[in-house]
mmCIF file of C-alpha atoms and ligand atoms in Angstrom:
data_model
loop_
_atom_site.group_PDB
_atom_site.id
_atom_site.type_symbol
_atom_site.label_atom_id
_atom_site.label_comp_id
_atom_site.label_asym_id
_atom_site.label_seq_id
_atom_site.Cartn_x
_atom_site.Cartn_y
_atom_site.Cartn_z
ATOM 1 C CA MET A 1035 13.772 45.575 37.547
ATOM 2 C CA SER A 1036 13.276 45.260 33.850
ATOM 3 C CA ASP A 1037 12.598 48.945 32.464
ATOM 4 C CA PRO A 1038 8.532 49.272 31.413
ATOM 5 C CA SER A 1039 9.332 51.176 28.665
ATOM 6 C CA GLU A 1040 11.606 48.611 27.092
ATOM 7 C CA LYS A 1041 8.942 46.320 27.707
ATOM 8 C CA ARG A 1042 6.911 47.910 25.544
ATOM 9 C CA GLY A 1043 9.149 48.902 23.177
ATOM 10 C CA LEU A 1044 9.642 44.671 22.785
ATOM 11 C CA TRP A 1045 6.111 44.207 21.739
ATOM 12 C CA LYS A 1046 5.591 47.096 19.959
ATOM 13 C CA TRP A 1047 4.586 47.043 16.464
ATOM 14 C CA PRO A 1048 7.411 46.068 14.112
ATOM 15 C CA LYS A 1049 9.329 47.957 11.750
ATOM 16 C CA SER A 1050 7.780 47.961 8.376
ATOM 17 C CA LYS A 1051 10.280 45.640 6.896
ATOM 18 C CA TRP A 1052 9.789 43.174 9.332
ATOM 19 C CA LEU A 1053 6.061 42.787 8.698
ATOM 20 C CA LEU A 1054 6.806 40.628 5.622
ATOM 21 C CA GLY A 1055 8.296 38.126 8.285
ATOM 22 C CA ILE A 1056 4.838 37.508 9.118
ATOM 23 C CA PRO A 1057 3.518 35.832 6.419
ATOM 24 C CA LEU A 1058 6.873 34.432 5.353
ATOM 25 C CA GLY A 1059 7.141 32.598 8.791
ATOM 26 C CA GLY A 1060 3.787 31.377 8.257
ATOM 27 C CA PHE A 1061 4.649 29.986 5.035
ATOM 28 C CA LEU A 1062 7.735 28.526 6.883
ATOM 29 C CA MET A 1063 5.854 26.843 8.828
ATOM 30 C CA LEU A 1064 3.578 25.707 6.688
ATOM 31 C CA GLY A 1065 6.280 24.103 4.389
ATOM 32 C CA VAL A 1066 7.934 22.417 7.700
ATOM 33 C CA GLY A 1067 4.830 20.861 8.567
ATOM 34 C CA ALA A 1068 4.079 19.496 5.191
ATOM 35 C CA VAL A 1069 7.826 18.033 5.209
ATOM 36 C CA GLY A 1070 6.755 16.676 8.297
ATOM 37 C CA LEU A 1071 3.782 14.760 7.468
ATOM 38 C CA LEU A 1072 5.251 13.328 4.549
ATOM 39 C CA VAL A 1073 8.088 12.210 6.439
ATOM 40 C CA MET A 1074 5.684 10.822 8.680
ATOM 41 C CA ASN A 1075 3.731 9.262 6.334
ATOM 42 C CA LYS A 1076 6.519 7.721 4.633
ATOM 43 C CA VAL A 1077 7.967 6.398 7.666
ATOM 44 C CA LEU A 1078 4.209 4.749 8.472
ATOM 45 C CA HIS A 1079 4.384 3.194 5.288
ATOM 46 C CA ALA A 1080 8.049 2.197 5.341
ATOM 47 C CA THR A 1081 6.829 0.454 8.682
ATOM 48 C CA SER A 1082 4.234 -1.732 7.392
ATOM 49 C CA THR A 1083 5.927 -3.711 4.519
ATOM 50 C CA SER A 1084 6.472 -7.511 5.125
ATOM 51 C CA GLU A 1085 9.722 -6.828 4.704
ATOM 52 C CA PHE A 1086 9.951 -4.263 7.601
ATOM 53 C CA CYS A 1087 7.699 -7.097 9.814
ATOM 54 C CA LEU A 1088 10.307 -9.695 9.008
ATOM 55 C CA SER A 1089 13.147 -7.610 10.099
ATOM 56 C CA CYS A 1090 12.262 -8.819 13.691
ATOM 57 C CA HIS A 1091 10.209 -11.497 12.873
ATOM 58 C CA THR A 1092 12.848 -13.574 10.396
ATOM 59 C CA HIS A 1093 14.915 -14.334 13.622
ATOM 60 C CA GLN A 1094 11.727 -15.978 14.839
ATOM 61 C CA GLY A 1095 12.672 -18.124 11.433
ATOM 62 C CA ILE A 1096 9.267 -19.917 11.686
ATOM 63 C CA SER A 1097 7.645 -16.967 10.691
ATOM 64 C CA VAL A 1098 8.919 -16.571 7.293
ATOM 65 C CA ALA A 1099 8.899 -20.144 6.586
ATOM 66 C CA GLU A 1100 5.116 -20.095 7.512
ATOM 67 C CA PHE A 1101 4.295 -17.030 5.467
ATOM 68 C CA GLU A 1102 6.133 -18.282 2.698
ATOM 69 C CA ALA A 1103 3.925 -21.557 2.649
ATOM 70 C CA SER A 1104 0.438 -20.250 3.192
ATOM 71 C CA SER A 1105 -1.997 -19.875 0.508
ATOM 72 C CA HIS A 1106 -1.595 -16.318 1.164
ATOM 73 C CA SER A 1107 1.549 -15.918 0.067
ATOM 74 C CA TYR A 1108 1.286 -17.975 -3.088
ATOM 75 C CA ASN A 1109 -1.445 -19.202 -4.835
ATOM 76 C CA ASN A 1110 -2.819 -19.681 -8.283
ATOM 77 C CA THR A 1111 -4.461 -15.796 -8.126
ATOM 78 C CA GLY A 1112 -1.016 -13.987 -7.642
ATOM 79 C CA VAL A 1113 -2.857 -11.904 -4.715
ATOM 80 C CA ARG A 1114 -0.453 -12.014 -1.678
ATOM 81 C CA ALA A 1115 -1.567 -10.984 1.591
ATOM 82 C CA GLU A 1116 0.800 -8.962 3.418
ATOM 83 C CA CYS A 1117 1.531 -9.310 7.463
ATOM 84 C CA ALA A 1118 0.084 -5.612 7.899
ATOM 85 C CA ASP A 1119 -2.991 -6.749 5.965
ATOM 86 C CA CYS A 1120 -3.785 -8.736 8.389
ATOM 87 C CA HIS A 1121 -2.502 -7.190 11.370
ATOM 88 C CA LEU A 1122 -3.092 -3.640 10.981
ATOM 89 C CA PRO A 1123 -6.123 -1.003 10.349
ATOM 90 C CA ASP A 1124 -6.562 0.048 6.774
ATOM 91 C CA PRO A 1125 -4.807 3.430 6.696
ATOM 92 C CA GLU A 1126 -7.161 4.815 4.140
ATOM 93 C CA GLU A 1127 -10.204 4.071 6.028
ATOM 94 C CA LYS A 1128 -8.900 4.101 9.787
ATOM 95 C CA TRP A 1129 -5.785 6.590 9.474
ATOM 96 C CA LEU A 1130 -6.261 7.608 13.655
ATOM 97 C CA HIS A 1131 -6.649 3.803 14.463
ATOM 98 C CA TYR A 1132 -3.919 2.704 12.359
ATOM 99 C CA VAL A 1133 -1.358 5.240 14.093
ATOM 100 C CA MET A 1134 -2.450 4.635 17.145
ATOM 101 C CA MET A 1135 -1.497 0.553 16.490
ATOM 102 C CA LYS A 1136 1.647 1.599 14.990
ATOM 103 C CA MET A 1137 2.615 3.550 18.130
ATOM 104 C CA VAL A 1138 1.408 0.624 20.314
ATOM 105 C CA VAL A 1139 3.436 -2.139 18.322
ATOM 106 C CA SER A 1140 6.563 -0.026 18.202
ATOM 107 C CA LEU A 1141 7.174 -0.395 21.872
ATOM 108 C CA ASP A 1142 7.768 -4.234 20.539
ATOM 109 C CA ILE A 1143 11.013 -2.813 19.912
ATOM 110 C CA ILE A 1144 11.728 -3.364 23.782
ATOM 111 C CA ALA A 1145 11.181 -7.020 23.631
ATOM 112 C CA GLU A 1146 12.888 -7.507 20.387
ATOM 113 C CA ILE A 1147 15.939 -5.915 22.377
ATOM 114 C CA ARG A 1148 15.730 -7.975 25.314
ATOM 115 C CA GLY A 1149 15.755 -11.252 22.982
ATOM 116 C CA VAL A 1150 12.216 -12.234 23.938
ATOM 117 C CA ALA A 1151 11.256 -14.118 20.821
ATOM 118 C CA ASN A 1152 14.992 -14.147 19.287
ATOM 119 C CA THR A 1153 15.118 -18.075 18.359
ATOM 120 C CA ASP A 1154 12.741 -20.661 16.826
ATOM 121 C CA GLU A 1155 12.290 -22.291 20.312
ATOM 122 C CA LYS A 1156 11.792 -19.202 22.293
ATOM 123 C CA TYR A 1157 8.697 -18.136 19.741
ATOM 124 C CA GLU A 1158 7.162 -21.346 19.830
ATOM 125 C CA ALA A 1159 7.195 -20.799 23.873
ATOM 126 C CA HIS A 1160 5.148 -17.799 23.250
ATOM 127 C CA ARG A 1161 2.890 -18.308 20.189
ATOM 128 C CA ALA A 1162 -0.075 -19.236 22.347
ATOM 129 C CA GLU A 1163 0.092 -16.201 24.383
ATOM 130 C CA TRP A 1164 0.397 -14.102 21.369
ATOM 131 C CA ALA A 1165 -2.008 -15.982 19.127
ATOM 132 C CA ARG A 1166 -4.439 -15.707 21.760
ATOM 133 C CA LYS A 1167 -4.080 -11.927 21.617
ATOM 134 C CA VAL A 1168 -4.491 -11.570 17.899
ATOM 135 C CA TRP A 1169 -7.411 -14.005 18.084
ATOM 136 C CA THR A 1170 -9.168 -11.456 20.930
ATOM 137 C CA GLU A 1171 -8.570 -8.723 18.741
ATOM 138 C CA TYR A 1172 -10.032 -10.353 15.717
ATOM 139 C CA ARG A 1173 -13.081 -11.551 17.928
ATOM 140 C CA GLU A 1174 -13.475 -8.184 18.910
ATOM 141 C CA ASN A 1175 -13.202 -6.209 15.335
ATOM 142 C CA GLU A 1176 -15.177 -9.434 14.041
ATOM 143 C CA SER A 1177 -12.434 -10.137 11.578
ATOM 144 C CA GLU A 1178 -11.978 -6.369 10.174
ATOM 145 C CA TYR A 1179 -8.580 -7.443 8.398
ATOM 146 C CA CYS A 1180 -9.988 -10.214 6.643
ATOM 147 C CA LEU A 1181 -12.646 -7.806 5.199
ATOM 148 C CA HIS A 1182 -9.608 -5.902 3.540
ATOM 149 C CA CYS A 1183 -9.969 -8.086 0.939
ATOM 150 C CA HIS A 1184 -12.828 -11.095 1.431
ATOM 151 C CA GLN A 1185 -16.431 -9.933 1.384
ATOM 152 C CA PHE A 1186 -19.333 -12.594 2.135
ATOM 153 C CA ASP A 1187 -21.417 -10.049 -0.779
ATOM 154 C CA HIS A 1188 -18.943 -10.941 -3.181
ATOM 155 C CA MET A 1189 -18.636 -14.457 -2.586
ATOM 156 C CA THR A 1190 -20.655 -16.490 -4.885
ATOM 157 C CA ILE A 1191 -21.197 -19.039 -2.303
ATOM 158 C CA ALA A 1192 -23.081 -21.347 -4.452
ATOM 159 C CA ASP A 1193 -20.129 -21.989 -6.442
ATOM 160 C CA GLN A 1194 -17.985 -23.020 -3.169
ATOM 161 C CA PRO A 1195 -17.772 -26.551 -2.114
ATOM 162 C CA ARG A 1196 -20.548 -28.045 -0.209
ATOM 163 C CA LEU A 1197 -19.054 -27.861 3.584
ATOM 164 C CA ALA A 1198 -18.300 -23.990 2.864
ATOM 165 C CA GLN A 1199 -21.852 -23.304 1.533
ATOM 166 C CA ARG A 1200 -23.391 -24.435 4.550
ATOM 167 C CA ARG A 1201 -21.112 -22.890 6.859
ATOM 168 C CA HIS A 1202 -20.749 -19.231 5.365
ATOM 169 C CA THR A 1203 -24.691 -19.508 4.960
ATOM 170 C CA ARG A 1204 -24.738 -20.110 8.807
ATOM 171 C CA ALA A 1205 -22.507 -17.481 9.493
ATOM 172 C CA LEU A 1206 -24.572 -15.091 7.951
ATOM 173 C CA ASP A 1207 -27.699 -15.834 10.279
ATOM 174 C CA THR A 1208 -25.183 -16.084 13.392
ATOM 175 C CA GLY A 1209 -23.130 -13.182 12.819
ATOM 176 C CA GLN A 1210 -19.876 -15.255 13.134
ATOM 177 C CA SER A 1211 -16.885 -13.802 11.622
ATOM 178 C CA CYS A 1212 -13.833 -15.648 9.398
ATOM 179 C CA ILE A 1213 -11.950 -16.153 12.790
ATOM 180 C CA ASP A 1214 -14.486 -18.175 14.222
ATOM 181 C CA CYS A 1215 -13.899 -20.956 11.849
ATOM 182 C CA HIS A 1216 -10.348 -20.001 9.827
ATOM 183 C CA GLN A 1217 -7.788 -20.195 12.607
ATOM 184 C CA GLY A 1218 -4.273 -20.918 11.657
ATOM 185 C CA ILE A 1219 -4.660 -19.631 8.313
ATOM 186 C CA ALA A 1220 -1.357 -17.973 7.930
ATOM 187 C CA HIS A 1221 0.431 -19.871 10.911
ATOM 188 C CA LYS A 1222 0.899 -23.001 12.473
ATOM 189 C CA LEU A 1223 -1.539 -23.290 15.091
ATOM 190 C CA PRO A 1224 0.051 -23.507 18.790
ATOM 191 C CA GLU A 1225 -0.314 -26.661 21.125
ATOM 192 C CA ASN A 1226 -3.221 -27.050 22.856
ATOM 193 C CA TRP A 1227 -4.526 -24.493 20.755
ATOM 194 C CA GLU A 1228 -8.551 -25.724 21.241
ATOM 195 C CA GLN A 1229 -8.540 -24.976 24.426
ATOM 196 C CA ILE A 1230 -7.102 -21.198 24.113
ATOM 197 C CA TRP A 1231 -9.618 -20.685 21.381
ATOM 198 C CA ASP A 1232 -12.535 -21.894 23.467
ATOM 199 C CA GLU A 1233 -11.276 -19.461 26.495
ATOM 200 C CA VAL A 1234 -10.988 -16.258 24.058
ATOM 201 C CA GLU A 1235 -14.488 -16.980 22.594
ATOM 202 C CA GLN A 1236 -16.048 -17.243 26.135
ATOM 203 C CA GLU A 1237 -14.123 -13.921 27.343
ATOM 204 C CA THR A 1238 -15.375 -12.227 24.064
ATOM 205 C CA ALA A 1239 -18.760 -14.066 24.036
ATOM 206 C CA SER A 1240 -20.088 -10.477 24.537
ATOM 207 C CA VAL A 1241 -19.154 -9.643 20.639
ATOM 208 C CA VAL A 1242 -20.145 -12.644 19.008
ATOM 209 C CA PRO A 1243 -21.613 -15.426 20.906
ATOM 210 C CA ALA A 1244 -19.419 -18.566 21.458
ATOM 211 C CA THR A 1245 -20.638 -21.425 19.622
ATOM 212 C CA GLY A 1246 -17.376 -23.675 19.736
ATOM 213 C CA THR A 1247 -16.838 -23.964 16.056
ATOM 214 C CA LYS A 1248 -13.222 -24.774 15.088
ATOM 215 C CA LEU A 1249 -10.940 -24.931 12.036
ATOM 216 C CA ALA A 1250 -13.123 -25.318 8.786
ATOM 217 C CA GLU A 1251 -11.213 -28.245 7.387
ATOM 218 C CA GLY A 1252 -12.862 -31.375 8.011
ATOM 219 C CA LYS A 1253 -15.612 -30.155 9.739
HETATM 220 C C1 HEC B 306 11.629 -4.352 16.231
HETATM 221 C C2 HEC B 306 11.209 -5.658 16.111
HETATM 222 C C3 HEC B 306 9.794 -5.889 15.296
HETATM 223 C C4 HEC B 306 9.152 -5.414 14.251
HETATM 224 C C5 HEC B 306 9.544 -4.554 13.444
HETATM 225 C C6 HEC B 306 8.126 -5.918 14.339
HETATM 226 N N1 HEC B 306 7.726 -6.988 15.236
HETATM 227 FE FE1 HEC B 306 6.158 -7.732 15.648
HETATM 228 N N2 HEC B 306 6.786 -8.558 17.363
HETATM 229 C C7 HEC B 306 8.026 -8.505 17.844
HETATM 230 C C8 HEC B 306 8.308 -8.942 19.224
HETATM 231 C C9 HEC B 306 9.618 -8.972 19.872
HETATM 232 C C10 HEC B 306 7.102 -9.374 19.543
HETATM 233 C C11 HEC B 306 6.775 -10.069 21.098
HETATM 234 C C12 HEC B 306 6.121 -8.741 22.044
HETATM 235 C C13 HEC B 306 5.810 -9.550 23.541
HETATM 236 O O1 HEC B 306 6.616 -9.769 23.901
HETATM 237 O O2 HEC B 306 4.811 -9.105 23.611
HETATM 238 C C14 HEC B 306 6.347 -9.440 18.641
HETATM 239 C C15 HEC B 306 4.923 -9.695 18.750
HETATM 240 C C16 HEC B 306 4.091 -9.634 17.608
HETATM 241 C C17 HEC B 306 2.842 -10.250 17.545
HETATM 242 C C18 HEC B 306 1.943 -10.687 18.440
HETATM 243 C C19 HEC B 306 0.634 -10.336 19.083
HETATM 244 C C20 HEC B 306 0.890 -8.832 19.504
HETATM 245 O O3 HEC B 306 -0.119 -8.048 19.317
HETATM 246 O O4 HEC B 306 1.461 -8.560 20.682
HETATM 247 C C21 HEC B 306 2.269 -9.839 16.184
HETATM 248 C C22 HEC B 306 0.701 -10.186 15.336
HETATM 249 C C23 HEC B 306 3.191 -8.872 15.238
HETATM 250 N N3 HEC B 306 4.261 -8.920 16.340
HETATM 251 C C24 HEC B 306 2.901 -8.269 14.376
HETATM 252 C C25 HEC B 306 4.183 -7.840 13.467
HETATM 253 C C26 HEC B 306 3.769 -6.873 12.681
HETATM 254 C C27 HEC B 306 2.528 -7.192 11.550
HETATM 255 C C28 HEC B 306 4.859 -6.193 11.993
HETATM 256 C C29 HEC B 306 5.184 -5.539 10.949
HETATM 257 C C30 HEC B 306 3.842 -4.076 10.613
HETATM 258 C C31 HEC B 306 5.554 -6.440 13.148
HETATM 259 N N4 HEC B 306 5.043 -7.447 13.960
HETATM 260 C C32 HEC B 306 6.984 -5.756 13.348
HETATM 261 C C33 HEC B 306 9.289 -7.418 17.223
HETATM 262 C C34 HEC B 306 8.844 -7.016 16.262
HETATM 263 C C1 HEC B 307 -4.966 -9.530 1.031
HETATM 264 C C2 HEC B 307 -6.007 -9.703 0.514
HETATM 265 C C3 HEC B 307 -6.415 -10.950 1.762
HETATM 266 C C4 HEC B 307 -6.514 -10.767 3.164
HETATM 267 C C5 HEC B 307 -6.221 -9.724 4.072
HETATM 268 C C6 HEC B 307 -7.251 -12.058 3.547
HETATM 269 N N1 HEC B 307 -7.117 -12.472 2.280
HETATM 270 FE FE1 HEC B 307 -7.960 -14.714 2.416
HETATM 271 N N2 HEC B 307 -7.327 -14.944 0.364
HETATM 272 C C7 HEC B 307 -7.133 -14.167 -0.457
HETATM 273 C C8 HEC B 307 -6.881 -14.249 -1.892
HETATM 274 C C9 HEC B 307 -6.168 -13.674 -2.854
HETATM 275 C C10 HEC B 307 -7.022 -15.734 -1.860
HETATM 276 C C11 HEC B 307 -6.950 -17.037 -2.673
HETATM 277 C C12 HEC B 307 -5.779 -17.737 -2.583
HETATM 278 C C13 HEC B 307 -5.854 -19.402 -3.396
HETATM 279 O O1 HEC B 307 -6.344 -18.911 -4.322
HETATM 280 O O2 HEC B 307 -5.647 -20.125 -2.751
HETATM 281 C C14 HEC B 307 -7.543 -16.155 -0.569
HETATM 282 C C15 HEC B 307 -7.622 -17.223 0.049
HETATM 283 C C16 HEC B 307 -8.435 -17.609 1.320
HETATM 284 C C17 HEC B 307 -9.134 -19.069 1.673
HETATM 285 C C18 HEC B 307 -8.909 -20.238 0.829
HETATM 286 C C19 HEC B 307 -7.546 -20.678 0.933
HETATM 287 C C20 HEC B 307 -7.191 -21.578 1.909
HETATM 288 O O3 HEC B 307 -6.212 -21.045 2.512
HETATM 289 O O4 HEC B 307 -7.940 -22.142 2.928
HETATM 290 C C21 HEC B 307 -9.482 -18.809 3.086
HETATM 291 C C22 HEC B 307 -10.087 -19.762 3.938
HETATM 292 C C23 HEC B 307 -9.460 -17.441 3.222
HETATM 293 N N3 HEC B 307 -8.648 -16.915 2.605
HETATM 294 C C24 HEC B 307 -9.639 -16.744 4.615
HETATM 295 C C25 HEC B 307 -9.153 -15.570 4.923
HETATM 296 C C26 HEC B 307 -9.567 -14.758 6.436
HETATM 297 C C27 HEC B 307 -9.657 -15.937 7.736
HETATM 298 C C28 HEC B 307 -8.587 -13.740 6.122
HETATM 299 C C29 HEC B 307 -8.374 -12.923 7.781
HETATM 300 C C30 HEC B 307 -7.342 -13.756 8.664
HETATM 301 C C31 HEC B 307 -7.853 -13.627 5.440
HETATM 302 N N4 HEC B 307 -8.094 -14.629 4.461
HETATM 303 C C32 HEC B 307 -7.396 -12.258 4.912
HETATM 304 C C33 HEC B 307 -6.577 -12.452 0.071
HETATM 305 C C34 HEC B 307 -6.526 -12.256 1.327
HETATM 306 C C1 HEC B 308 -19.102 -20.831 10.464
HETATM 307 C C2 HEC B 308 -17.807 -20.994 10.143
HETATM 308 C C3 HEC B 308 -17.215 -20.274 8.705
HETATM 309 C C4 HEC B 308 -17.230 -18.716 8.931
HETATM 310 C C5 HEC B 308 -17.685 -18.421 9.930
HETATM 311 C C6 HEC B 308 -16.160 -18.627 7.441
HETATM 312 N N1 HEC B 308 -15.953 -19.613 6.848
HETATM 313 FE FE1 HEC B 308 -15.051 -19.632 5.428
HETATM 314 N N2 HEC B 308 -15.325 -21.769 5.113
HETATM 315 C C7 HEC B 308 -15.749 -22.361 6.310
HETATM 316 C C8 HEC B 308 -15.635 -23.768 5.695
HETATM 317 C C9 HEC B 308 -16.039 -24.905 6.698
HETATM 318 C C10 HEC B 308 -15.279 -24.080 4.322
HETATM 319 C C11 HEC B 308 -14.770 -24.983 3.649
HETATM 320 C C12 HEC B 308 -13.111 -25.364 4.132
HETATM 321 C C13 HEC B 308 -12.811 -26.349 3.225
HETATM 322 O O1 HEC B 308 -13.236 -26.860 2.303
HETATM 323 O O2 HEC B 308 -11.450 -27.116 3.246
HETATM 324 C C14 HEC B 308 -14.759 -22.606 4.113
HETATM 325 C C15 HEC B 308 -13.965 -21.808 2.909
HETATM 326 C C16 HEC B 308 -13.893 -20.814 2.591
HETATM 327 C C17 HEC B 308 -13.174 -20.486 1.676
HETATM 328 C C18 HEC B 308 -13.169 -21.103 0.363
HETATM 329 C C19 HEC B 308 -13.999 -21.537 -0.479
HETATM 330 C C20 HEC B 308 -13.446 -22.100 -1.755
HETATM 331 O O3 HEC B 308 -14.080 -21.742 -2.750
HETATM 332 O O4 HEC B 308 -12.932 -22.959 -2.056
HETATM 333 C C21 HEC B 308 -12.872 -19.163 1.984
HETATM 334 C C22 HEC B 308 -12.387 -18.213 0.576
HETATM 335 C C23 HEC B 308 -13.629 -18.787 3.020
HETATM 336 N N3 HEC B 308 -13.969 -19.776 3.056
HETATM 337 C C24 HEC B 308 -13.181 -17.302 3.406
HETATM 338 C C25 HEC B 308 -13.961 -16.890 4.460
HETATM 339 C C26 HEC B 308 -14.051 -15.391 4.989
HETATM 340 C C27 HEC B 308 -13.397 -14.548 4.366
HETATM 341 C C28 HEC B 308 -14.696 -15.344 5.806
HETATM 342 C C29 HEC B 308 -15.419 -14.302 6.790
HETATM 343 C C30 HEC B 308 -15.808 -13.413 6.117
HETATM 344 C C31 HEC B 308 -15.059 -16.890 6.373
HETATM 345 N N4 HEC B 308 -14.876 -17.707 5.240
HETATM 346 C C32 HEC B 308 -16.221 -17.203 7.433
HETATM 347 C C33 HEC B 308 -16.439 -22.009 7.255
HETATM 348 C C34 HEC B 308 -16.590 -20.624 7.472
HETATM 349 C C1 HEC B 309 -4.125 -13.929 5.562
HETATM 350 C C2 HEC B 309 -3.824 -13.021 7.306
HETATM 351 C C3 HEC B 309 -2.394 -13.098 7.814
HETATM 352 C C4 HEC B 309 -1.348 -12.987 7.382
HETATM 353 C C5 HEC B 309 -1.048 -12.619 6.018
HETATM 354 C C6 HEC B 309 -0.430 -12.627 8.210
HETATM 355 N N1 HEC B 309 -0.911 -13.408 9.602
HETATM 356 FE FE1 HEC B 309 -0.089 -13.290 11.470
HETATM 357 N N2 HEC B 309 -1.864 -13.869 11.956
HETATM 358 C C7 HEC B 309 -3.155 -13.950 11.448
HETATM 359 C C8 HEC B 309 -4.137 -14.484 12.589
HETATM 360 C C9 HEC B 309 -5.490 -14.890 12.156
HETATM 361 C C10 HEC B 309 -3.486 -15.010 13.714
HETATM 362 C C11 HEC B 309 -3.855 -15.464 15.004
HETATM 363 C C12 HEC B 309 -3.567 -16.955 15.177
HETATM 364 C C13 HEC B 309 -3.854 -17.850 14.153
HETATM 365 O O1 HEC B 309 -4.981 -18.366 13.787
HETATM 366 O O2 HEC B 309 -2.921 -18.375 13.597
HETATM 367 C C14 HEC B 309 -1.820 -14.453 13.461
HETATM 368 C C15 HEC B 309 -1.014 -14.608 14.613
HETATM 369 C C16 HEC B 309 0.226 -14.006 14.331
HETATM 370 C C17 HEC B 309 1.051 -13.808 15.570
HETATM 371 C C18 HEC B 309 1.155 -14.580 16.933
HETATM 372 C C19 HEC B 309 2.119 -15.997 17.033
HETATM 373 C C20 HEC B 309 1.053 -17.264 16.134
HETATM 374 O O3 HEC B 309 2.024 -17.989 15.556
HETATM 375 O O4 HEC B 309 0.076 -17.306 15.792
HETATM 376 C C21 HEC B 309 2.247 -13.182 14.997
HETATM 377 C C22 HEC B 309 3.801 -13.021 15.549
HETATM 378 C C23 HEC B 309 2.207 -12.580 13.857
HETATM 379 N N3 HEC B 309 0.857 -13.567 13.477
HETATM 380 C C24 HEC B 309 2.637 -12.423 12.658
HETATM 381 C C25 HEC B 309 2.655 -12.068 11.221
HETATM 382 C C26 HEC B 309 3.790 -11.446 10.486
HETATM 383 C C27 HEC B 309 5.423 -11.424 10.767
HETATM 384 C C28 HEC B 309 3.170 -11.764 8.992
HETATM 385 C C29 HEC B 309 3.769 -11.301 7.864
HETATM 386 C C30 HEC B 309 5.231 -12.107 7.738
HETATM 387 C C31 HEC B 309 2.079 -12.014 9.474
HETATM 388 N N4 HEC B 309 1.565 -12.432 10.747
HETATM 389 C C32 HEC B 309 0.864 -12.737 8.245
HETATM 390 C C33 HEC B 309 -3.458 -13.536 10.315
HETATM 391 C C34 HEC B 309 -2.127 -13.401 9.384
#
């Protein structure tokens, strides 16, 4: 029904005064893209602060108290490990993985609205299940997040307490990663955590062999 000449008219080369629109449009798109990226980066950054994490995890009162009490919050050096340091990939080095993790984590909003963990009691009831998830992740990425700050290469192992010297030297041989001995570094351990840890170790034995090692203290 449409008049073919009209159609041709639509596609004909634009009048010269409109031609300027092409580069202008291009610049506009670039501008919109840049602003979009900036906004996105701001949002990504803002949602990686401990304040943001704690905006939900505060209802689960214990997380705050545990975090504040841990040596990773207050210590002689004044260096503080934020939630994201230990729970998200480094955005500088692994941007894509970081963005993907944030998308997955944003689904926790649903659980938050459902009130899955809005009291200490509910949190405690789920702790084992969530610790299991984090341990599995740590076993699989070989404690990548600890390595954001710590490196065996930069430890003066000889100056460490005897037990640490022995264990760290052994870890270098066996390929064990930090989490294999340092469970519960920033949070209270779940009840019957030893059994859960053993299960996680077995399930991830293809990454790092299961050794049954637990908790650095007193070993
Ligand atoms: C919108 C509220 C909300 C925010 C913000 C939030 N969380 Fe959570 N988080 C939850 C809820 C609810 C769960 C339990 C989810 C479930 O049922 O699996 C959870 C679970 C977790 C777990 C348990 C293991 C897992 O992988 O599911 C970790 C670790 C965690 N959050 C860390 C963080 C960190 C780090 C931040 C900040 C970057 C953060 N959360 C921000 C609500 C939130
Ligand atoms: C943001 C940097 C950062 C991250 C990430 C980090 N740490 Fe630390 N860690 C520190 C600093 C700084 C100290 C020194 C604190 C002190 O003087 O007690 C420390 C101390 C320690 C100690 C000795 C004190 C103690 O509490 O027993 C251990 C063990 C340790 N870290 C293990 C880990 C493990 C395991 C991870 C990963 C789950 C990790 N750290 C992640 C910065 C970090
Ligand atoms: C094979 C077990 C094992 C592994 C793996 C391991 N550690 Fe340790 N670590 C220990 C033991 C045991 C101690 C001594 C604990 C104590 O004295 O209470 C220790 C102590 C430490 C200390 C305190 C040192 C000091 O001078 O007081 C830091 C920091 C630490 N470990 C960080 C790490 C980090 C980071 C990783 C991963 C890169 C790691 N450890 C891997 C067993 C291990
Ligand atoms: C020093 C590293 C470190 C810091 C800092 C840290 N976490 Fe964790 N987090 C872990 C590890 C490792 C686990 C696995 C369980 C364990 O070993 O305690 C864990 C477990 C969890 C869990 C699962 C439930 C549990 O209690 O085990 C939640 C939820 C969580 N972290 C949230 C947070 C939030 C929110 C913050 C900031 C307030 C934070 N974490 C700070 C290392 C850390």
